[in-house]
Amino acid sequence: MLGIVAVIGVIIADGEARVPGGSLFALLLPALFIGLWRRHWAAWVPFTLLAFMALHGARLQQTFEHPLRLRLLAQPDRPVNVGLKARLYPWTEGAELDEARAVAEITELRWGNGGDFLPLMARVKVTLPVGWQLEEAGVYEIAGELSLPKPPMNPGQFDPVDFSLRNGWIAHVLAQKVELVRGERFSPKFHLLYWAEASRQWITEALSLGIEDRAEDKAVLLAMALGASDAAGDDIEDAFRDSGTLHIFAVSGLHVVMLAVVLAFGLRWLGLGKTRTVGWIIGIVFAYAYITGWRPSAARAAFMIAIVLGALRWNRKSDVQNSLGFAVLVLLLWDTHQLFQPGFQLSFLVLWAIAGLAAPMLQRMRVWTELDAFLPPTLASWQQWCGRWCRRQFAALACTSLAAWLGSLPLTLGHFQTVTPVGLLANLLLVPMSGFSIGVSCVSLVAAGAGLSPLQELANWLNAWIARGMVLSAAWFAGLPGANVTLDLRFEKAPPPMEMQVFHLSGGGSAGHVRVDQSHWLIDTGNVPGWRRVLRPFFRHQGINALDGVFLTHGDSAHVGAATLALKMGQPRVFTSVLEPWGLDPKFTSFRLLSDFADEAGVIWSRRQAGDQVPLPGPSAQATLSVLHPLSTDFYDRSDDRGLVMMLQLGRTRVLWLGDAGFITEKRLLERGGDLRCDVLVRGQHPVDPGGQTELLIAADPKVVISTSDSRFLEETIPQRVREHCKMKGIPLFDLEISGSVGISITADGARLRGYRSGEEIFIPARP
């Protein structure tokens, strides 16, 4: 109950977004007196509520309301030159140390390249100079550019701002110069981080011995043992996620509990007494949780194991609910921001559901799991005893899996808009496999410590086959029909009959989504990183499970590199220009790779040329896409010059999609004399043959222009003549680098455009 009260206090303080005032502190003392006087848990409710409100308010003051952040928000959005004096600590990404970054705890700050240092306490993320390594604890002087984390640019995208503030750092420094001012020999935090990294390296080498040539299997084992999921690759992680077994693939409370069970068997076999066994288990599980990144689920499991084993050691009764509440109080006392992490919420809610639901469900299955009530136990055969044991294990696993699935369902819907029914079955197989794998990993580590290399290699070889079986099983479960379903949980008024989203993708990428009633169409896919970071979160946010068609403008990987991933969303048709795939393209190009998944002459792949139309039908709305370029007789070596140029007729709104058309393509469009008039013009950047001719802009006569842009590369920036024409004609220009992605809602009255990041809105009346 006190854990729930603490959660409520943190939520209230976060909703108010206020720092603790004098009145709050004035109430704390009498609340504390009431708790000490009555000596009952209910008497501690006022103090717990007020204390965690004050604590989280103070944490908000250190992050969201920090003066440094407020000053940066009040000035133009560009980096500021600063000088810092700060203690540097290694940066860990999950469980892995990143040598290119560090965490700086600032003590003094200087604005600009000169002047005096002023006292300031803050935590920031530092990107270290190339080749510079953090090897010594101490105070450093840092010169570089200070900036705030960039907000998300597309709907459903990961929010770097909230993530950084919840993790305690408020800004980012791109360091140009780092010098040690004063070394410090005594720095427990610094040395613990490097000890954890050294431990991870030793475990990695121990678990890799003998299976160095099996990179995929080794990566899965390291992801399970250490949380190093990046090495396994996105495809394997997707298989575990889509099968509802991601908690097995990454370090979680399940791994900590399994480790404790293995340790208990091993230490009992060695003949250690209860006192030493409990001490060793508690010490090792806490060390393991710290080495693997101190994830909320692992930390919670370590605390609960310590509580349960401590109760056994001192002959006290342990209670799951009380243990869970104590872990909540301790972890929130350590960092109240953890409450807003999905991992923290899932860890506690799932265990709470298991504690409350699994036992009653198991009780209802006793008729099936126990021996026949009319059969005396002494007369039961060994086959009947074995059958009872198997039924008990299966029932316990099934009830636990169902309870965990029910407990996680509200959060998976709220955070990820996803339901994974197949997880109920997948966990029945993969959880025992993961438990056996952890036991084999412990054998390998013990053998490594004892110098028994043959046993170590045998254990790793067996573990590699277990990992291979887990990956194949997860992929099979994930591929079942209805394995995971994304739901649209946006409780809004009825959506317009047609919508369009022009995404912001970095590095010259481009993609757009068109919805006509319940049909979904994609124009380009971006590259694979863009798909995973932008498009897939958007589909999940919108509840989109399948695409009806994908239009691929040209063979630039920044535009169509993720085409093979798009083909996995249902069975969409693929539309390209009549010139693709280009006969001279090498085998590794995007369209050549796509031909391995879709037959170029089949019904899925459709080639189009100027003059062709593709209907985009819907029950209550009709839309068409007309191809304006190229013709089958065109011959261009550069893919940007072969790109599809399309006119979308969405109701009474016309959208001209130029893509990366350059000077040559725009000249051809003007020479052919087609109707280029549009309401919205969407354009990209040709790398060597810049487009945006004034003649084409006059012919198109757009009411709004949307353009990709990337200021890091000169060839990807919007041409100045486009900016000047829009300014002279009073045409609103959405620069995707500034506005973020642009959503277009289309009704019979017209179209409403809105920049996701800038919030700028424009309404275009429908054409007569």
mmCIF file of C-alpha atoms in Angstrom, residues 494-499 515-519 618 620-622 745-748:
data_model
loop_
_atom_site.group_PDB
_atom_site.id
_atom_site.type_symbol
_atom_site.label_atom_id
_atom_site.label_comp_id
_atom_site.label_asym_id
_atom_site.label_seq_id
_atom_site.Cartn_x
_atom_site.Cartn_y
_atom_site.Cartn_z
ATOM 1 C CA ALA A 494 -14.020 10.549 -36.651
ATOM 2 C CA PRO A 495 -10.961 10.872 -38.910
ATOM 3 C CA PRO A 496 -11.220 12.629 -42.267
ATOM 4 C CA PRO A 497 -11.841 10.422 -45.309
ATOM 5 C CA MET A 498 -8.282 10.996 -46.551
ATOM 6 C CA GLU A 499 -4.994 11.753 -44.849
ATOM 7 C CA ARG A 515 -4.720 6.824 -46.264
ATOM 8 C CA VAL A 516 -7.944 6.646 -48.235
ATOM 9 C CA ASP A 517 -10.654 5.387 -45.853
ATOM 10 C CA GLN A 518 -9.176 2.075 -44.624
ATOM 11 C CA SER A 519 -6.633 1.562 -47.435
ATOM 12 C CA GLY A 618 -12.097 3.675 -50.631
ATOM 13 C CA SER A 620 -16.504 6.770 -49.068
ATOM 14 C CA ALA A 621 -13.660 8.490 -50.895
ATOM 15 C CA GLN A 622 -12.027 8.112 -54.268
ATOM 16 C CA SER A 745 -6.076 16.090 -43.407
ATOM 17 C CA ILE A 746 -8.307 16.222 -46.474
ATOM 18 C CA THR A 747 -12.070 16.795 -46.432
ATOM 19 C CA ALA A 748 -14.624 18.080 -48.906
#
